[in-house]
């Protein structure tokens, strides 16, 4: 049948309007685009490639993500490949699956021959044609569409089907393409951030509503933040821009806390299910079974991504059997309610914020919100305790990365645990369990924030209070605040004595010694550190025992006793080595790290193959302190090798504090050796870390003096201007490149690529400064800085607790902060620094 004939017959049968079967007529003439098509070049290329090799291509994704627009644009690009034309069937309004064959037959202009089944007519007509048939919006007719597609694939070998749906048809031969939300930000060739297609779409649609609207330097961050809040969903962006007729950009962003009420669009020609964001998501909700809806609601308790194990434990119960969770999770992925993220052997999943909020409303209506939050807390407390128990072993890096991936969930659990409840010890216990992670990530401010909040819940002497006090003493002293740290350690010791708990006594004794050490009293610290070791060994507390060895290494370094440092390193390996005889049982003749100490390794080596399966945090620091001991002992030529080895280990752990001190001390070595250029950029590379709320060389005066001495040497040798420029180049180096140059003993850094700014510049620069926050987010940030909890913020601003949670989560992400405690200093700065 020719294209013209198809159009004529369709028009004659339908009168140019509805087909009488509940879906609209579309023939070879695709509907004209009345608004511009933004972005999607990569997606179009992928769909085009699929259409070249597959006869059933399904575009799947959540409601409003742009599946239909992408399908129409892709079809227009390939229409010349189909001499018998193409037809678009818009199935939105067809509610009865039985009418699908008759409706498609009428759409194709086939006569109604009484006595013959419409499906038989369809197949007979399509057989031998080379045609593209587009089935738009199939999710509510998925079984009928699947049966039709399967028949066409077998009986009409020249026909190609292009389908849009919120779930695949699950037919043999189907190739699915998941249509993602529009990117809010992208990276150019130099790694710099650029506006993504979501921002471009917002700009175009806003200009149609508010003539002259443009995305400028003044409003860009607010537009970016708004598009991120809308998940980059085109429908949500278009509905939002309509509100600009009456609201300013700032007012719109502030009101998005109730996005379902605000995004109600008024396009009279829009499909009913696309007229508001709520009805768009509600359409998906209606297509779910009762069990899938329940799982959707319970999954809303997660912040960010989650894995199958967490979903099974947190979401099972009642009508949702544990063994059925995965089945229903897969169904929600198929329906584009849940998105799969990370293409790894163990995939993770997440809900878009808009879908999560919808589920949260349903969860609240079921009365299960608290029970789900309790299970969520229990799961992540268990994960934290597992990390604390095993984080000093060979799986350290992997376990640490696991915590990082789930950090949003841990923070949500901490917020809940520190709220009103019947078990005040839950919050402090979770914070204490996370203390090793915060140590490994140099997240001292966040640690102190949660530990202080935990102490407010525990008034009397108890083990949880003693452990929280020890953690506070540790992380306060590391930040150079030893006067504030000592009372914490002393109170912990008093509680341990009162309880008669030998493990707590060992911990508290150790941290009293550590605070003395950080105060510059290395000799005084010695007996405390020595007395605590057997207590920690007897208790089997591997984490605090490892800290004990590390802090003894600090003491040896400050006293300039390299041989004592080497003996301590060997003892650490015997007690906590990763080998089969670790923990004090290494067989005679087996050697650990210490046997290669003193610079005997090859240039640039980091301990041989398999380092990714070894403990690296403590090893790296013990190597570093051996180098520092050699430096303080005056053996300057020998200290560089262990320092270069240590910087690789610290970088492998992605640990800022250790990386910074390694780069800093290597700068001292270069400055004294007359290598002023290397010293200058190394000082800059280290300075980029010191700006991250880390205390310069832990506030230890003798080490700070070495910093100033090296800086004076470099400035004197190069001149102030050249030294400043080289330091600035060092600050701008990507972290991995700075480490590689430092470890390989390179003299000169590479020139920075055009447009590449400084890296690792601390919270305000990582997130772009306070300008990235919307007006409401700045208001929330101010309340966070005052010490209000999320629940108190919600009450103050008359918003839901979950909305407050989302605001704080977005603030932390935008500012690059690791915890709430980092927000207040940023608000106190007149401007955000960026290198």
PDB file of N, CA, C and O in Angstrom, residues 477-480 518 554 558 621 624-625 628 657-666 668 686 690 694-708:
ATOM      1  N   UNK A 477      41.788  16.135  68.464  1.00  0.00           N
ATOM      2  CA  UNK A 477      43.237  16.327  68.534  1.00  0.00           C
ATOM      3  C   UNK A 477      43.865  16.339  67.146  1.00  0.00           C
ATOM      4  O   UNK A 477      44.794  17.117  66.876  1.00  0.00           O
ATOM      5  N   UNK A 478      43.372  15.493  66.243  1.00  0.00           N
ATOM      6  CA  UNK A 478      43.907  15.452  64.880  1.00  0.00           C
ATOM      7  C   UNK A 478      43.718  16.801  64.194  1.00  0.00           C
ATOM      8  O   UNK A 478      44.522  17.193  63.347  1.00  0.00           O
ATOM      9  N   UNK A 479      42.691  17.517  64.557  1.00  0.00           N
ATOM     10  CA  UNK A 479      42.449  18.824  63.961  1.00  0.00           C
ATOM     11  C   UNK A 479      43.192  19.943  64.693  1.00  0.00           C
ATOM     12  O   UNK A 479      42.935  21.124  64.470  1.00  0.00           O
ATOM     13  N   UNK A 480      44.143  19.547  65.564  1.00  0.00           N
ATOM     14  CA  UNK A 480      44.992  20.541  66.215  1.00  0.00           C
ATOM     15  C   UNK A 480      44.377  21.208  67.423  1.00  0.00           C
ATOM     16  O   UNK A 480      44.904  22.216  67.901  1.00  0.00           O
ATOM     17  N   UNK A 518      49.954  14.862  70.385  1.00  0.00           N
ATOM     18  CA  UNK A 518      49.592  15.948  69.475  1.00  0.00           C
ATOM     19  C   UNK A 518      49.883  17.313  70.082  1.00  0.00           C
ATOM     20  O   UNK A 518      49.969  18.310  69.356  1.00  0.00           O
ATOM     21  N   UNK A 554      54.124   7.787  65.201  1.00  0.00           N
ATOM     22  CA  UNK A 554      54.170   9.255  65.294  1.00  0.00           C
ATOM     23  C   UNK A 554      55.191   9.676  66.345  1.00  0.00           C
ATOM     24  O   UNK A 554      56.015  10.574  66.133  1.00  0.00           O
ATOM     25  N   UNK A 558      58.522  12.019  65.775  1.00  0.00           N
ATOM     26  CA  UNK A 558      58.743  13.327  66.379  1.00  0.00           C
ATOM     27  C   UNK A 558      60.047  13.347  67.185  1.00  0.00           C
ATOM     28  O   UNK A 558      60.695  14.401  67.297  1.00  0.00           O
ATOM     29  N   UNK A 621      50.590   5.108  56.680  1.00  0.00           N
ATOM     30  CA  UNK A 621      51.019   6.051  57.705  1.00  0.00           C
ATOM     31  C   UNK A 621      52.297   5.573  58.402  1.00  0.00           C
ATOM     32  O   UNK A 621      53.176   6.388  58.719  1.00  0.00           O
ATOM     33  N   UNK A 624      55.032   6.397  56.211  1.00  0.00           N
ATOM     34  CA  UNK A 624      55.265   7.842  56.239  1.00  0.00           C
ATOM     35  C   UNK A 624      56.052   8.248  57.486  1.00  0.00           C
ATOM     36  O   UNK A 624      57.029   9.007  57.408  1.00  0.00           O
ATOM     37  N   UNK A 625      55.627   7.745  58.637  1.00  0.00           N
ATOM     38  CA  UNK A 625      56.286   8.165  59.873  1.00  0.00           C
ATOM     39  C   UNK A 625      57.714   7.623  59.971  1.00  0.00           C
ATOM     40  O   UNK A 625      58.557   8.231  60.635  1.00  0.00           O
ATOM     41  N   UNK A 628      59.478  10.253  58.133  1.00  0.00           N
ATOM     42  CA  UNK A 628      59.570  11.461  58.946  1.00  0.00           C
ATOM     43  C   UNK A 628      60.598  11.282  60.065  1.00  0.00           C
ATOM     44  O   UNK A 628      61.321  12.235  60.422  1.00  0.00           O
ATOM     45  N   UNK A 657      44.048  13.411  54.411  1.00  0.00           N
ATOM     46  CA  UNK A 657      44.992  13.810  55.452  1.00  0.00           C
ATOM     47  C   UNK A 657      46.366  13.192  55.209  1.00  0.00           C
ATOM     48  O   UNK A 657      47.395  13.875  55.221  1.00  0.00           O
ATOM     49  N   UNK A 658      46.411  11.882  54.966  1.00  0.00           N
ATOM     50  CA  UNK A 658      47.683  11.215  54.742  1.00  0.00           C
ATOM     51  C   UNK A 658      48.348  11.646  53.458  1.00  0.00           C
ATOM     52  O   UNK A 658      49.576  11.813  53.397  1.00  0.00           O
ATOM     53  N   UNK A 659      47.567  11.841  52.391  1.00  0.00           N
ATOM     54  CA  UNK A 659      48.138  12.311  51.129  1.00  0.00           C
ATOM     55  C   UNK A 659      48.763  13.674  51.313  1.00  0.00           C
ATOM     56  O   UNK A 659      49.856  13.963  50.792  1.00  0.00           O
ATOM     57  N   UNK A 660      48.085  14.539  52.064  1.00  0.00           N
ATOM     58  CA  UNK A 660      48.582  15.899  52.271  1.00  0.00           C
ATOM     59  C   UNK A 660      49.927  15.902  52.995  1.00  0.00           C
ATOM     60  O   UNK A 660      50.862  16.598  52.581  1.00  0.00           O
ATOM     61  N   UNK A 661      50.056  15.126  54.075  1.00  0.00           N
ATOM     62  CA  UNK A 661      51.316  15.173  54.828  1.00  0.00           C
ATOM     63  C   UNK A 661      52.460  14.571  54.024  1.00  0.00           C
ATOM     64  O   UNK A 661      53.609  15.009  54.137  1.00  0.00           O
ATOM     65  N   UNK A 662      52.158  13.578  53.188  1.00  0.00           N
ATOM     66  CA  UNK A 662      53.205  12.997  52.330  1.00  0.00           C
ATOM     67  C   UNK A 662      53.696  14.019  51.317  1.00  0.00           C
ATOM     68  O   UNK A 662      54.910  14.200  51.122  1.00  0.00           O
ATOM     69  N   UNK A 663      52.776  14.697  50.638  1.00  0.00           N
ATOM     70  CA  UNK A 663      53.165  15.716  49.663  1.00  0.00           C
ATOM     71  C   UNK A 663      53.936  16.836  50.346  1.00  0.00           C
ATOM     72  O   UNK A 663      54.942  17.348  49.824  1.00  0.00           O
ATOM     73  N   UNK A 664      53.458  17.232  51.515  1.00  0.00           N
ATOM     74  CA  UNK A 664      54.109  18.321  52.262  1.00  0.00           C
ATOM     75  C   UNK A 664      55.548  17.960  52.616  1.00  0.00           C
ATOM     76  O   UNK A 664      56.481  18.735  52.396  1.00  0.00           O
ATOM     77  N   UNK A 665      55.752  16.766  53.169  1.00  0.00           N
ATOM     78  CA  UNK A 665      57.091  16.389  53.623  1.00  0.00           C
ATOM     79  C   UNK A 665      58.034  16.154  52.448  1.00  0.00           C
ATOM     80  O   UNK A 665      59.231  16.449  52.528  1.00  0.00           O
ATOM     81  N   UNK A 666      57.512  15.651  51.329  1.00  0.00           N
ATOM     82  CA  UNK A 666      58.330  15.535  50.124  1.00  0.00           C
ATOM     83  C   UNK A 666      58.752  16.919  49.629  1.00  0.00           C
ATOM     84  O   UNK A 666      59.838  17.084  49.062  1.00  0.00           O
ATOM     85  N   UNK A 668      59.439  19.443  51.637  1.00  0.00           N
ATOM     86  CA  UNK A 668      60.563  19.836  52.485  1.00  0.00           C
ATOM     87  C   UNK A 668      61.857  19.203  51.963  1.00  0.00           C
ATOM     88  O   UNK A 668      62.896  19.876  51.904  1.00  0.00           O
ATOM     89  N   UNK A 686      49.989  20.127  48.287  1.00  0.00           N
ATOM     90  CA  UNK A 686      49.597  19.862  49.678  1.00  0.00           C
ATOM     91  C   UNK A 686      48.627  20.920  50.177  1.00  0.00           C
ATOM     92  O   UNK A 686      47.669  20.614  50.900  1.00  0.00           O
ATOM     93  N   UNK A 690      45.157  21.211  52.579  1.00  0.00           N
ATOM     94  CA  UNK A 690      45.034  21.958  53.831  1.00  0.00           C
ATOM     95  C   UNK A 690      43.804  22.855  53.807  1.00  0.00           C
ATOM     96  O   UNK A 690      43.258  23.193  54.862  1.00  0.00           O
ATOM     97  N   UNK A 694      41.545  20.711  56.989  1.00  0.00           N
ATOM     98  CA  UNK A 694      42.539  19.876  57.653  1.00  0.00           C
ATOM     99  C   UNK A 694      43.555  20.790  58.322  1.00  0.00           C
ATOM    100  O   UNK A 694      43.937  21.830  57.769  1.00  0.00           O
ATOM    101  N   UNK A 695      43.996  20.410  59.515  1.00  0.00           N
ATOM    102  CA  UNK A 695      44.987  21.219  60.222  1.00  0.00           C
ATOM    103  C   UNK A 695      46.365  20.986  59.607  1.00  0.00           C
ATOM    104  O   UNK A 695      46.767  19.838  59.393  1.00  0.00           O
ATOM    105  N   UNK A 696      47.073  22.053  59.293  1.00  0.00           N
ATOM    106  CA  UNK A 696      48.411  21.946  58.727  1.00  0.00           C
ATOM    107  C   UNK A 696      49.291  21.124  59.662  1.00  0.00           C
ATOM    108  O   UNK A 696      49.542  21.491  60.813  1.00  0.00           O
ATOM    109  N   UNK A 697      49.721  19.952  59.171  1.00  0.00           N
ATOM    110  CA  UNK A 697      50.576  19.033  59.926  1.00  0.00           C
ATOM    111  C   UNK A 697      50.052  18.808  61.339  1.00  0.00           C
ATOM    112  O   UNK A 697      50.801  18.753  62.303  1.00  0.00           O
ATOM    113  N   UNK A 698      48.704  18.626  61.427  1.00  0.00           N
ATOM    114  CA  UNK A 698      47.999  18.312  62.683  1.00  0.00           C
ATOM    115  C   UNK A 698      48.210  19.370  63.774  1.00  0.00           C
ATOM    116  O   UNK A 698      47.949  19.122  64.955  1.00  0.00           O
ATOM    117  N   UNK A 699      48.691  20.547  63.392  1.00  0.00           N
ATOM    118  CA  UNK A 699      48.904  21.603  64.371  1.00  0.00           C
ATOM    119  C   UNK A 699      50.148  21.419  65.229  1.00  0.00           C
ATOM    120  O   UNK A 699      50.332  22.149  66.203  1.00  0.00           O
ATOM    121  N   UNK A 700      51.008  20.462  64.882  1.00  0.00           N
ATOM    122  CA  UNK A 700      52.219  20.204  65.668  1.00  0.00           C
ATOM    123  C   UNK A 700      53.264  21.266  65.315  1.00  0.00           C
ATOM    124  O   UNK A 700      53.674  21.389  64.149  1.00  0.00           O
ATOM    125  N   UNK A 701      53.682  22.034  66.302  1.00  0.00           N
ATOM    126  CA  UNK A 701      54.497  23.225  66.048  1.00  0.00           C
ATOM    127  C   UNK A 701      55.820  22.901  65.355  1.00  0.00           C
ATOM    128  O   UNK A 701      56.253  23.620  64.454  1.00  0.00           O
ATOM    129  N   UNK A 702      56.461  21.821  65.745  1.00  0.00           N
ATOM    130  CA  UNK A 702      57.760  21.508  65.144  1.00  0.00           C
ATOM    131  C   UNK A 702      57.616  21.190  63.654  1.00  0.00           C
ATOM    132  O   UNK A 702      58.508  21.517  62.848  1.00  0.00           O
ATOM    133  N   UNK A 703      56.509  20.582  63.270  1.00  0.00           N
ATOM    134  CA  UNK A 703      56.290  20.268  61.860  1.00  0.00           C
ATOM    135  C   UNK A 703      55.832  21.494  61.077  1.00  0.00           C
ATOM    136  O   UNK A 703      56.204  21.669  59.910  1.00  0.00           O
ATOM    137  N   UNK A 704      55.052  22.338  61.709  1.00  0.00           N
ATOM    138  CA  UNK A 704      54.649  23.589  61.057  1.00  0.00           C
ATOM    139  C   UNK A 704      55.872  24.451  60.775  1.00  0.00           C
ATOM    140  O   UNK A 704      55.969  25.115  59.736  1.00  0.00           O
ATOM    141  N   UNK A 705      56.849  24.396  61.678  1.00  0.00           N
ATOM    142  CA  UNK A 705      58.090  25.155  61.471  1.00  0.00           C
ATOM    143  C   UNK A 705      58.825  24.660  60.222  1.00  0.00           C
ATOM    144  O   UNK A 705      59.402  25.448  59.469  1.00  0.00           O
ATOM    145  N   UNK A 706      58.804  23.354  59.981  1.00  0.00           N
ATOM    146  CA  UNK A 706      59.431  22.805  58.768  1.00  0.00           C
ATOM    147  C   UNK A 706      58.725  23.309  57.517  1.00  0.00           C
ATOM    148  O   UNK A 706      59.367  23.564  56.484  1.00  0.00           O
ATOM    149  N   UNK A 707      57.413  23.452  57.585  1.00  0.00           N
ATOM    150  CA  UNK A 707      56.652  23.982  56.451  1.00  0.00           C
ATOM    151  C   UNK A 707      57.112  25.392  56.119  1.00  0.00           C
ATOM    152  O   UNK A 707      57.391  25.714  54.952  1.00  0.00           O
ATOM    153  N   UNK A 708      57.199  26.238  57.131  1.00  0.00           N
ATOM    154  CA  UNK A 708      57.583  27.634  56.884  1.00  0.00           C
ATOM    155  C   UNK A 708      59.030  27.732  56.407  1.00  0.00           C
ATOM    156  O   UNK A 708      59.360  28.579  55.553  1.00  0.00           O
TER     157      UNK A 708
END
